[in-house]
Amino acid sequence: MQYHYLKFRPGTWLGWLSVACILVTLLAQQLKAETAPVAAQKNAPLLVEKQVFSLPTFTTFGGKTIENVNVGWEAYGSLTPEKDNVVLITHYFSGTSHAAGKYHSDDAAPGYWDNIIGPGKAIDTDRFYVVSVDSLVNLNAYDEHVVTTGPASINPKTGQPYGLDFPVVTIRDFVNVQKALLESLGINKLHAVVGPSMGSMQAIEWASAYPSWVPRMVSVIGAGESDAWTTAALEHWAIPIRLDSHWNNGDYTQDNPPTQGLAAALMLITQDALTPTFFNQQGEQLGFKNLEQGPLESINHSHSIVGWLKQRALERSKKMDANHLLYLVRACQLFVAGHKQNLEQGLTDVKAKTLFIPAQSDLLLMPYLAQDAHKRLTDNGVTSHYLTLPGALGHLEGVVNASAHADAIREFLKSE
Amino acid sequence: MQYHYLKFRPGTWLGWLSVACILVTLLAQQLKAETAPVAAQKNAPLLVEKQVFSLPTFTTFGGKTIENVNVGWEAYGSLTPEKDNVVLITHYFSGTSHAAGKYHSDDAAPGYWDNIIGPGKAIDTDRFYVVSVDSLVNLNAYDEHVVTTGPASINPKTGQPYGLDFPVVTIRDFVNVQKALLESLGINKLHAVVGPSMGSMQAIEWASAYPSWVPRMVSVIGAGESDAWTTAALEHWAIPIRLDSHWNNGDYTQDNPPTQGLAAALMLITQDALTPTFFNQQGEQLGFKNLEQGPLESINHSHSIVGWLKQRALERSKKMDANHLLYLVRACQLFVAGHKQNLEQGLTDVKAKTLFIPAQSDLLLMPYLAQDAHKRLTDNGVTSHYLTLPGALGHLEGVVNASAHADAIREFLKSE
């Protein structure tokens, strides 16, 4: 492989602006929402509202019981009387169920995949009823638009936050909560399941665990499993939180959280999800020089690029919970399609047609992961397609620029 | 770029064995050394001894004064009467001056580049007088074979370790200490300077700052500068140390050091320096499965691959100092060739013929960095060569398998 990350392409400024929007505005939503009816009118913003799904009791894949499970969800488009037009969108690690549309027409940014979900778009809400659900242990526990259940939730037995008494949950558990929600709506089959990154894990988990539900599966910047490399890489996100004395073995309150540890984790996540090209462009804008005076003067001063990274992380951390991050890391580390003993076994059950869309410059879930799942499925006789996202935004290409393969997604969803 | 990291190549087992040796044995030297005379006999181990160079006072590039600077050094081969056969080897981030040979014939492993330095080898000690020097703020501050001056050294003004009162030092300072040592030996010109990784920064710094000394420069897994990406990536190595409450703003003793933070840093360094191929091979050996019972049972249990990584880090950390790691990170972050305002200016002064040898699979200092310096030098009219190390060990290829280009290095050193 050859990297040419130092070449700046003026044509990508718009892309970077959109990244900035996604990172700063969308992922750390600070907007006041007003409830508005679901609408699928063309030439008008898709207006959406958050709904809440509750389960009095839920048994995890690991065999533990959680009472009073609540998760938020959104839907775009209309369900047919036959209930046969459901596309489920499964979100990424730091994402939420806000995949498309706006809560209010004045919102600064729409949901993260708004450029592929909406009236007439690749995932066409004129045709499909598109559903998206906040995960358990969602990272954005303190976002007013997120409803989730996790370590920050009140344990009914103690009246205090669960902390580490919350059971380990898995990608299968995220899927099982989604399935319970869909069943509550009278749905018993999907048209397709589509997700980026951790959402791709949920998508392929659906296809493996509930093959009769899933005729089509789209994995964007995805993986069929967390291999040893990925499992170790994810651990580095958890470690700073555990080192922060405010973490206190998971026993903290929202008044005194492990902010420094959480911000450190977010700084690393941001770097892992991006590329030299992006950082060096950002450095140019900041006037980054290796030989900045501050960091030469004192070991306690940082370079401007580090300051930028930290400031963003601190800002984002305000709506996030550190324990939730630990549980998300664990869910991803434990992942193998179908939660079988290995990937080969997990993929045996998949009946869906599949479409894998890794990003060429991805340094987090590198393309070999999608390629491996694609090849194994093809070998199993499954119809599988494989397309690579171009661009230099790394993993983030799959969040901000999945529209580069909008036509392929549209055609895939039309296929029999 | 395409990654095929899941393909295991049985032929690389020997390479991995050698990596294990390097990582576990060599980098965390636990061997008792006995002094032995420098020897350059063929058909016998190259036996070496550590020497100490002292400077009563040293002024840093940042303008601060340090008293009583001591560094260890080694030499292999014999200095000609004309003192015109000196090859300087500059070491990597977690390395020491032990580049070749053994302290005792019973040593389990020789110096890190022993496969290219020695009698008849690429850097031929029958011909060259090869010198290697422990850096300032060397990471292995408590290794009996390392002599260094840094935050763990006693501040003559207080009788206590410097801690963060030690001034920020730069790659230029490492070079200036080496230059003072060479001058003390009556040397005023090198035949060549050769270094891997952080050693490549010192090598190109030599070529830029002291062009009349350096007719030949070899950069292995190297860079001409820390760009914004690299500067940010290095910060993640420092952060866990600062989060460890035992770090105490740098004020700790060897009895109660920030071991967890230091180990966390070393875990990340190891991952950054390797690749999915290596980790997945290691996972196979450990019986790694995504769905291990421990991590499913409790959020406080880890996967076997994480345990392996942590155990190695804890073992290595025993000879290392956490503050020294922070200072090494800063020296690397501040680096641009010549410590000029930018790389273009820094390379203008280089007169040396240059040879760049990045590793194709390197995820830490990616090949674009060496390529960029090579291209700029070529554009400046400098004779520059560029060769890529194959193999799937990532950054570590440059430490354990630089011998893949032994012939090219040998020929380059012969060139006029």
Tab-separated table of N, CA and C in Angstrom, chain A residues 1-6 61 64 164 168 170 225-229 231-233 235-236 239-240 242-243 260-261 264 267-268 271 274-276 279-280 283 288-292 295-303 305-306 309 326-327 330 333-336 339-341 360-361 363 366-368 371-372, chain B residues 1-6 61 64 164 168 170 225-229 231-233 235-236 239-240 242-243 260-261 264 267-268 271 274-276 279-280 283 288-292 295-303 305-306 309 326-327 330 333-336 339-341 360-361 363 366-368 371-372:
chain	number	residue	atom	x	y	z
A	1	MET	N	0.836	-1.199	0.000
A	1	MET	CA	0.000	0.000	0.000
A	1	MET	C	0.869	1.247	0.000
A	2	GLN	N	0.387	2.264	-0.574
A	2	GLN	CA	1.107	3.529	-0.621
A	2	GLN	C	0.183	4.616	-0.072
A	3	TYR	N	0.700	5.434	0.797
A	3	TYR	CA	-0.092	6.538	1.328
A	3	TYR	C	0.400	7.844	0.704
A	4	HIS	N	-0.488	8.684	0.366
A	4	HIS	CA	-0.115	9.999	-0.163
A	4	HIS	C	-0.910	11.041	0.602
A	5	TYR	N	-0.825	10.945	1.916
A	5	TYR	CA	-1.714	11.746	2.743
A	5	TYR	C	-1.382	13.218	2.775
A	6	LEU	N	-0.194	13.570	2.297
A	6	LEU	CA	0.165	14.984	2.405
A	6	LEU	C	-0.366	15.821	1.260
A	61	PHE	N	-27.977	-11.796	26.391
A	61	PHE	CA	-27.335	-12.963	25.777
A	61	PHE	C	-26.489	-13.708	26.810
A	64	LYS	N	-28.318	-12.571	31.951
A	64	LYS	CA	-28.684	-11.694	33.062
A	64	LYS	C	-30.005	-10.978	32.740
A	164	LEU	N	-21.140	-0.443	37.494
A	164	LEU	CA	-20.658	-1.724	36.968
A	164	LEU	C	-21.537	-2.902	37.358
A	168	VAL	N	-22.887	-7.073	31.377
A	168	VAL	CA	-22.292	-6.954	30.051
A	168	VAL	C	-23.377	-7.227	29.016
A	170	THR	N	-24.280	-7.344	24.645
A	170	THR	CA	-23.626	-7.711	23.384
A	170	THR	C	-24.386	-7.105	22.203
A	225	GLU	N	-16.585	-9.757	12.445
A	225	GLU	CA	-16.165	-10.070	13.814
A	225	GLU	C	-15.142	-9.030	14.264
A	226	SER	N	-14.928	-8.962	15.559
A	226	SER	CA	-13.755	-8.261	16.091
A	226	SER	C	-12.648	-9.292	16.189
A	227	ASP	N	-11.668	-9.181	15.345
A	227	ASP	CA	-10.534	-10.102	15.441
A	227	ASP	C	-9.631	-9.669	16.600
A	228	ALA	N	-8.552	-10.385	16.810
A	228	ALA	CA	-7.675	-10.081	17.954
A	228	ALA	C	-7.144	-8.650	17.868
A	229	TRP	N	-6.767	-8.225	16.653
A	229	TRP	CA	-6.281	-6.861	16.448
A	229	TRP	C	-7.313	-5.833	16.892
A	231	THR	N	-10.006	-6.231	18.774
A	231	THR	CA	-10.318	-6.348	20.205
A	231	THR	C	-9.282	-5.597	21.035
A	232	ALA	N	-8.019	-5.742	20.681
A	232	ALA	CA	-6.958	-5.027	21.400
A	232	ALA	C	-7.042	-3.528	21.129
A	233	ALA	N	-7.298	-3.155	19.874
A	233	ALA	CA	-7.370	-1.729	19.517
A	233	ALA	C	-8.486	-1.037	20.295
A	235	GLU	N	-9.563	-1.802	23.208
A	235	GLU	CA	-9.221	-1.703	24.635
A	235	GLU	C	-8.582	-0.351	24.960
A	236	HIS	N	-7.808	0.187	23.999
A	236	HIS	CA	-7.155	1.482	24.250
A	236	HIS	C	-8.168	2.616	24.441
A	239	ILE	N	-9.136	2.138	28.372
A	239	ILE	CA	-8.085	2.278	29.390
A	239	ILE	C	-8.036	3.668	30.040
A	240	PRO	N	-8.101	4.755	29.275
A	240	PRO	CA	-7.999	6.075	29.936
A	240	PRO	C	-9.116	6.327	30.934
A	242	ARG	N	-10.604	4.077	32.821
A	242	ARG	CA	-10.290	3.317	34.035
A	242	ARG	C	-9.142	3.960	34.827
A	243	LEU	N	-8.278	4.703	34.144
A	243	LEU	CA	-7.159	5.359	34.831
A	243	LEU	C	-7.574	6.643	35.553
A	260	GLN	N	-11.830	13.682	32.201
A	260	GLN	CA	-10.523	13.628	31.530
A	260	GLN	C	-10.313	12.268	30.848
A	261	GLY	N	-10.709	11.214	31.527
A	261	GLY	CA	-10.568	9.878	30.945
A	261	GLY	C	-11.472	9.697	29.741
A	264	ALA	N	-10.076	11.657	26.875
A	264	ALA	CA	-8.913	10.955	26.301
A	264	ALA	C	-9.380	9.842	25.363
A	267	MET	N	-10.616	11.404	22.172
A	267	MET	CA	-9.495	11.883	21.343
A	267	MET	C	-8.928	10.732	20.502
A	268	LEU	N	-8.763	9.577	21.132
A	268	LEU	CA	-8.211	8.433	20.410
A	268	LEU	C	-9.202	7.903	19.374
A	271	GLN	N	-9.042	10.083	16.346
A	271	GLN	CA	-7.852	9.824	15.522
A	271	GLN	C	-7.985	8.495	14.775
A	274	LEU	N	-10.131	8.716	11.672
A	274	LEU	CA	-9.748	9.631	10.594
A	274	LEU	C	-8.393	9.229	10.003
A	275	THR	N	-7.717	10.162	9.369
A	275	THR	CA	-6.502	9.833	8.605
A	275	THR	C	-5.491	10.979	8.686
A	276	PRO	N	-4.246	10.684	8.299
A	276	PRO	CA	-3.253	11.750	8.168
A	276	PRO	C	-3.744	12.909	7.299
A	279	PHE	N	-6.033	15.147	9.379
A	279	PHE	CA	-5.315	15.835	10.460
A	279	PHE	C	-4.349	16.888	9.913
A	280	ASN	N	-3.697	16.584	8.816
A	280	ASN	CA	-2.735	17.550	8.291
A	280	ASN	C	-3.436	18.751	7.675
A	283	GLY	N	-4.370	20.672	10.660
A	283	GLY	CA	-3.157	21.334	11.136
A	283	GLY	C	-2.857	22.605	10.359
A	288	PHE	N	-0.578	24.782	12.557
A	288	PHE	CA	0.295	23.824	13.245
A	288	PHE	C	1.707	23.881	12.690
A	289	LYS	N	2.674	23.960	13.601
A	289	LYS	CA	4.065	23.753	13.229
A	289	LYS	C	4.647	22.807	14.261
A	290	ASN	N	5.545	21.942	13.816
A	290	ASN	CA	6.200	21.038	14.756
A	290	ASN	C	6.836	21.841	15.882
A	291	LEU	N	7.467	22.939	15.474
A	291	LEU	CA	8.290	23.701	16.414
A	291	LEU	C	7.513	24.860	17.028
A	292	GLU	N	6.349	24.546	17.597
A	292	GLU	CA	5.586	25.592	18.270
A	292	GLU	C	6.303	25.962	19.566
A	295	PRO	N	4.972	24.165	23.377
A	295	PRO	CA	5.450	22.823	23.728
A	295	PRO	C	6.967	22.716	23.834
A	296	LEU	N	7.711	23.644	23.245
A	296	LEU	CA	9.168	23.663	23.436
A	296	LEU	C	9.497	24.256	24.814
A	297	GLU	N	8.661	25.189	25.226
A	297	GLU	CA	8.906	25.902	26.492
A	297	GLU	C	8.597	25.031	27.706
A	298	SER	N	7.497	24.276	27.629
A	298	SER	CA	7.057	23.519	28.816
A	298	SER	C	6.470	22.178	28.436
A	299	ILE	N	6.809	21.169	29.214
A	299	ILE	CA	6.264	19.824	28.984
A	299	ILE	C	4.756	19.813	29.228
A	300	ASN	N	4.235	20.814	29.921
A	300	ASN	CA	2.794	20.878	30.190
A	300	ASN	C	2.002	21.648	29.137
A	301	HIS	N	2.675	22.162	28.116
A	301	HIS	CA	1.954	22.809	27.020
A	301	HIS	C	1.797	21.812	25.875
A	302	SER	N	0.745	22.005	25.090
A	302	SER	CA	0.476	21.083	23.982
A	302	SER	C	0.557	21.795	22.643
A	303	HIS	N	0.771	21.013	21.603
A	303	HIS	CA	0.689	21.540	20.242
A	303	HIS	C	-0.765	21.908	19.912
A	305	ILE	N	-2.555	21.170	17.430
A	305	ILE	CA	-3.385	20.066	16.918
A	305	ILE	C	-3.907	19.217	18.073
A	306	VAL	N	-3.118	19.096	19.137
A	306	VAL	CA	-3.549	18.347	20.321
A	306	VAL	C	-4.642	19.128	21.051
A	309	LEU	N	-7.890	18.726	19.226
A	309	LEU	CA	-8.453	17.396	19.437
A	309	LEU	C	-9.088	17.303	20.828
A	326	LEU	N	-17.344	2.124	28.135
A	326	LEU	CA	-16.730	0.834	28.475
A	326	LEU	C	-17.607	-0.334	28.010
A	327	TYR	N	-18.920	-0.202	28.193
A	327	TYR	CA	-19.829	-1.285	27.820
A	327	TYR	C	-19.959	-1.413	26.298
A	330	ARG	N	-16.896	-3.226	25.124
A	330	ARG	CA	-17.003	-4.665	25.402
A	330	ARG	C	-17.952	-5.357	24.409
A	333	GLN	N	-16.009	-5.755	21.320
A	333	GLN	CA	-14.930	-6.750	21.466
A	333	GLN	C	-15.463	-8.175	21.398
A	334	LEU	N	-16.652	-8.374	21.975
A	334	LEU	CA	-17.228	-9.731	22.029
A	334	LEU	C	-17.847	-10.153	20.705
A	335	PHE	N	-17.838	-9.247	19.727
A	335	PHE	CA	-18.642	-9.531	18.538
A	335	PHE	C	-18.007	-10.521	17.573
A	336	VAL	N	-18.814	-11.510	17.242
A	336	VAL	CA	-18.588	-12.359	16.075
A	336	VAL	C	-19.990	-12.682	15.549
A	339	HIS	N	-22.704	-14.594	17.197
A	339	HIS	CA	-22.143	-14.951	18.519
A	339	HIS	C	-21.902	-16.442	18.619
A	340	LYS	N	-21.372	-16.981	17.541
A	340	LYS	CA	-20.960	-18.384	17.526
A	340	LYS	C	-19.484	-18.469	17.956
A	341	GLN	N	-18.955	-19.653	17.947
A	341	GLN	CA	-17.574	-19.836	18.389
A	341	GLN	C	-16.562	-19.174	17.457
A	360	GLN	N	-11.743	2.666	1.666
A	360	GLN	CA	-10.362	2.386	1.254
A	360	GLN	C	-9.324	2.886	2.258
A	361	SER	N	-9.550	4.066	2.830
A	361	SER	CA	-8.551	4.676	3.719
A	361	SER	C	-8.815	4.393	5.199
A	363	LEU	N	-8.602	3.170	8.763
A	363	LEU	CA	-7.533	2.653	9.624
A	363	LEU	C	-8.087	1.994	10.889
A	366	MET	N	-10.309	-1.898	9.072
A	366	MET	CA	-9.668	-1.887	7.751
A	366	MET	C	-10.443	-2.782	6.776
A	367	PRO	N	-10.319	-2.478	5.499
A	367	PRO	CA	-11.110	-3.202	4.495
A	367	PRO	C	-10.947	-4.727	4.535
A	368	TYR	N	-9.825	-5.225	5.087
A	368	TYR	CA	-9.666	-6.683	5.092
A	368	TYR	C	-10.788	-7.366	5.867
A	371	GLN	N	-13.783	-7.580	3.614
A	371	GLN	CA	-13.398	-8.466	2.516
A	371	GLN	C	-13.452	-9.934	2.967
A	372	ASP	N	-13.016	-10.166	4.182
A	372	ASP	CA	-13.018	-11.523	4.712
A	372	ASP	C	-14.447	-12.058	4.846
B	1	MET	N	-5.347	1.344	-1.247
B	1	MET	CA	-4.579	0.285	-0.578
B	1	MET	C	-5.493	-0.872	-0.199
B	2	GLN	N	-4.962	-2.030	-0.205
B	2	GLN	CA	-5.717	-3.220	0.161
B	2	GLN	C	-4.958	-3.945	1.264
B	3	TYR	N	-5.637	-4.358	2.302
B	3	TYR	CA	-5.002	-5.105	3.372
B	3	TYR	C	-5.416	-6.579	3.264
B	4	HIS	N	-4.491	-7.420	3.486
B	4	HIS	CA	-4.800	-8.858	3.487
B	4	HIS	C	-4.210	-9.454	4.742
B	5	TYR	N	-4.548	-8.836	5.868
B	5	TYR	CA	-3.856	-9.180	7.099
B	5	TYR	C	-4.230	-10.535	7.673
B	6	LEU	N	-5.311	-11.103	7.165
B	6	LEU	CA	-5.716	-12.364	7.780
B	6	LEU	C	-4.988	-13.560	7.199
B	61	PHE	N	18.493	23.041	23.083
B	61	PHE	CA	18.021	23.821	21.936
B	61	PHE	C	17.034	24.896	22.378
B	64	LYS	N	17.827	26.118	27.759
B	64	LYS	CA	17.952	25.800	29.185
B	64	LYS	C	19.282	25.072	29.437
B	164	LEU	N	9.277	17.150	36.482
B	164	LEU	CA	8.951	18.068	35.383
B	164	LEU	C	9.805	19.333	35.397
B	168	VAL	N	12.393	20.665	28.568
B	168	VAL	CA	12.045	19.962	27.330
B	168	VAL	C	13.320	19.815	26.491
B	170	THR	N	15.024	18.139	22.725
B	170	THR	CA	14.620	17.899	21.344
B	170	THR	C	15.559	16.887	20.686
B	225	GLU	N	9.794	14.834	9.470
B	225	GLU	CA	9.152	15.683	10.479
B	225	GLU	C	8.021	14.895	11.132
B	226	SER	N	7.584	15.369	12.285
B	226	SER	CA	6.306	14.912	12.836
B	226	SER	C	5.245	15.848	12.290
B	227	ASP	N	4.417	15.336	11.402
B	227	ASP	CA	3.325	16.170	10.890
B	227	ASP	C	2.207	16.234	11.945
B	228	ALA	N	1.133	16.941	11.615
B	228	ALA	CA	0.056	17.110	12.611
B	228	ALA	C	-0.504	15.745	13.034
B	229	TRP	N	-0.673	14.835	12.075
B	229	TRP	CA	-1.165	13.481	12.374
B	229	TRP	C	-0.276	12.783	13.395
B	231	THR	N	2.041	14.053	15.389
B	231	THR	CA	2.083	14.769	16.662
B	231	THR	C	0.889	14.404	17.533
B	232	ALA	N	-0.277	14.329	16.919
B	232	ALA	CA	-1.483	13.942	17.677
B	232	ALA	C	-1.413	12.469	18.080
B	233	ALA	N	-0.941	11.621	17.168
B	233	ALA	CA	-0.867	10.183	17.462
B	233	ALA	C	0.063	9.922	18.648
B	235	GLU	N	0.607	11.894	21.118
B	235	GLU	CA	0.014	12.391	22.364
B	235	GLU	C	-0.741	11.281	23.103
B	236	HIS	N	-1.328	10.356	22.335
B	236	HIS	CA	-2.078	9.268	22.985
B	236	HIS	C	-1.167	8.362	23.822
B	239	ILE	N	-0.916	10.493	27.289
B	239	ILE	CA	-2.138	10.749	28.062
B	239	ILE	C	-2.362	9.763	29.208
B	240	PRO	N	-2.205	8.450	28.999
B	240	PRO	CA	-2.490	7.529	30.121
B	240	PRO	C	-1.578	7.765	31.325
B	242	ARG	N	-0.364	10.670	32.333
B	242	ARG	CA	-0.873	11.850	33.035
B	242	ARG	C	-2.170	11.564	33.790
B	243	LEU	N	-2.917	10.559	33.345
B	243	LEU	CA	-4.176	10.218	34.025
B	243	LEU	C	-3.951	9.372	35.274
B	260	GLN	N	0.561	1.757	36.059
B	260	GLN	CA	-0.596	1.472	35.198
B	260	GLN	C	-0.626	2.407	33.987
B	261	GLY	N	-0.312	3.664	34.219
B	261	GLY	CA	-0.293	4.621	33.105
B	261	GLY	C	0.822	4.312	32.129
B	264	ALA	N	-0.101	1.281	30.147
B	264	ALA	CA	-1.107	1.621	29.135
B	264	ALA	C	-0.439	2.257	27.915
B	267	MET	N	1.296	-0.455	25.964
B	267	MET	CA	0.325	-1.282	25.220
B	267	MET	C	-0.027	-0.623	23.884
B	268	LEU	N	-0.260	0.678	23.936
B	268	LEU	CA	-0.615	1.388	22.701
B	268	LEU	C	0.570	1.468	21.746
B	271	GLN	N	0.877	-1.781	19.953
B	271	GLN	CA	-0.124	-1.958	18.892
B	271	GLN	C	0.197	-1.067	17.694
B	274	LEU	N	2.859	-2.483	15.426
B	274	LEU	CA	2.638	-3.777	14.777
B	274	LEU	C	1.433	-3.710	13.842
B	275	THR	N	0.861	-4.861	13.539
B	275	THR	CA	-0.186	-4.930	12.509
B	275	THR	C	-1.243	-5.971	12.881
B	276	PRO	N	-2.386	-5.917	12.186
B	276	PRO	CA	-3.385	-6.975	12.353
B	276	PRO	C	-2.799	-8.378	12.153
B	279	PHE	N	-1.023	-9.425	15.354
B	279	PHE	CA	-1.952	-9.620	16.482
B	279	PHE	C	-2.839	-10.845	16.260
B	280	ASN	N	-3.278	-11.058	15.032
B	280	ASN	CA	-4.170	-12.188	14.803
B	280	ASN	C	-3.412	-13.509	14.896
B	283	GLY	N	-3.130	-13.964	18.518
B	283	GLY	CA	-4.442	-14.408	19.002
B	283	GLY	C	-4.645	-15.899	18.784
B	288	PHE	N	-7.375	-17.052	21.258
B	288	PHE	CA	-8.319	-15.929	21.312
B	288	PHE	C	-9.615	-16.270	20.596
B	289	LYS	N	-10.726	-15.982	21.265
B	289	LYS	CA	-12.032	-16.024	20.616
B	289	LYS	C	-12.759	-14.751	21.008
B	290	ASN	N	-13.511	-14.190	20.088
B	290	ASN	CA	-14.285	-13.004	20.420
B	290	ASN	C	-15.150	-13.284	21.632
B	291	LEU	N	-15.747	-14.482	21.614
B	291	LEU	CA	-16.756	-14.795	22.618
B	291	LEU	C	-16.157	-15.552	23.800
B	292	GLU	N	-15.108	-15.005	24.376
B	292	GLU	CA	-14.527	-15.633	25.554
B	292	GLU	C	-15.471	-15.438	26.737
B	295	PRO	N	-14.785	-12.130	29.616
B	295	PRO	CA	-15.273	-10.786	29.261
B	295	PRO	C	-16.778	-10.705	29.035
B	296	LEU	N	-17.433	-11.840	28.765
B	296	LEU	CA	-18.905	-11.830	28.680
B	296	LEU	C	-19.501	-11.800	30.081
B	297	GLU	N	-18.808	-12.427	31.003
B	297	GLU	CA	-19.307	-12.560	32.374
B	297	GLU	C	-19.179	-11.248	33.147
B	298	SER	N	-18.054	-10.544	32.963
B	298	SER	CA	-17.816	-9.343	33.781
B	298	SER	C	-17.107	-8.260	32.986
B	299	ILE	N	-17.542	-7.029	33.183
B	299	ILE	CA	-16.911	-5.886	32.517
B	299	ILE	C	-15.463	-5.718	33.002
B	300	ASN	N	-15.121	-6.316	34.131
B	300	ASN	CA	-13.756	-6.201	34.659
B	300	ASN	C	-12.818	-7.309	34.195
B	301	HIS	N	-13.319	-8.237	33.385
B	301	HIS	CA	-12.438	-9.253	32.808
B	301	HIS	C	-12.032	-8.821	31.401
B	302	SER	N	-10.845	-9.286	30.995
B	302	SER	CA	-10.347	-8.907	29.664
B	302	SER	C	-10.211	-10.120	28.764
B	303	HIS	N	-10.194	-9.857	27.468
B	303	HIS	CA	-9.890	-10.905	26.495
B	303	HIS	C	-8.415	-11.320	26.620
B	305	ILE	N	-6.169	-11.631	24.432
B	305	ILE	CA	-5.220	-10.820	23.655
B	305	ILE	C	-4.876	-9.542	24.420
B	306	VAL	N	-5.838	-9.016	25.158
B	306	VAL	CA	-5.595	-7.820	25.977
B	306	VAL	C	-4.688	-8.171	27.156
B	309	LEU	N	-1.155	-8.445	25.960
B	309	LEU	CA	-0.578	-7.128	25.687
B	309	LEU	C	-0.210	-6.425	26.995
B	326	LEU	N	7.192	10.729	28.569
B	326	LEU	CA	6.570	12.018	28.209
B	326	LEU	C	7.567	12.914	27.456
B	327	TYR	N	8.810	12.921	27.916
B	327	TYR	CA	9.823	13.788	27.294
B	327	TYR	C	10.231	13.268	25.909
B	330	ARG	N	7.532	14.292	23.546
B	330	ARG	CA	7.634	15.713	23.200
B	330	ARG	C	8.769	15.962	22.207
B	333	GLN	N	7.434	14.937	18.949
B	333	GLN	CA	6.391	15.853	18.464
B	333	GLN	C	6.984	17.138	17.898
B	334	LEU	N	8.057	17.612	18.539
B	334	LEU	CA	8.670	18.883	18.119
B	334	LEU	C	9.539	18.738	16.885
B	335	PHE	N	9.671	17.498	16.389
B	335	PHE	CA	10.682	17.292	15.360
B	335	PHE	C	10.282	17.768	13.962
B	336	VAL	N	11.172	18.556	13.400
B	336	VAL	CA	11.202	18.821	11.964
B	336	VAL	C	12.691	18.950	11.615
B	339	HIS	N	15.116	21.488	12.762
B	339	HIS	CA	14.346	22.346	13.681
B	339	HIS	C	14.159	23.744	13.096
B	340	LYS	N	13.863	23.740	11.812
B	340	LYS	CA	13.506	24.988	11.140
B	340	LYS	C	11.992	25.169	11.214
B	341	GLN	N	11.510	26.236	10.610
B	341	GLN	CA	10.082	26.525	10.687
B	341	GLN	C	9.228	25.493	9.944
B	360	GLN	N	6.542	-1.151	4.280
B	360	GLN	CA	5.274	-1.120	3.545
B	360	GLN	C	4.050	-1.195	4.458
B	361	SER	N	4.100	-2.012	5.495
B	361	SER	CA	2.933	-2.237	6.353
B	361	SER	C	2.933	-1.345	7.600
B	363	LEU	N	2.111	1.249	10.224
B	363	LEU	CA	0.927	2.040	10.576
B	363	LEU	C	1.272	3.196	11.515
B	366	MET	N	3.950	6.039	8.651
B	366	MET	CA	3.561	5.451	7.363
B	366	MET	C	4.534	5.880	6.270
B	367	PRO	N	4.637	5.064	5.244
B	367	PRO	CA	5.625	5.328	4.191
B	367	PRO	C	5.521	6.715	3.546
B	368	TYR	N	4.350	7.339	3.610
B	368	TYR	CA	4.244	8.667	2.980
B	368	TYR	C	5.230	9.663	3.586
B	371	GLN	N	8.603	9.029	2.045
B	371	GLN	CA	8.458	9.361	0.631
B	371	GLN	C	8.498	10.873	0.415
B	372	ASP	N	7.841	11.574	1.325
B	372	ASP	CA	7.795	13.030	1.218
B	372	ASP	C	9.200	13.634	1.368
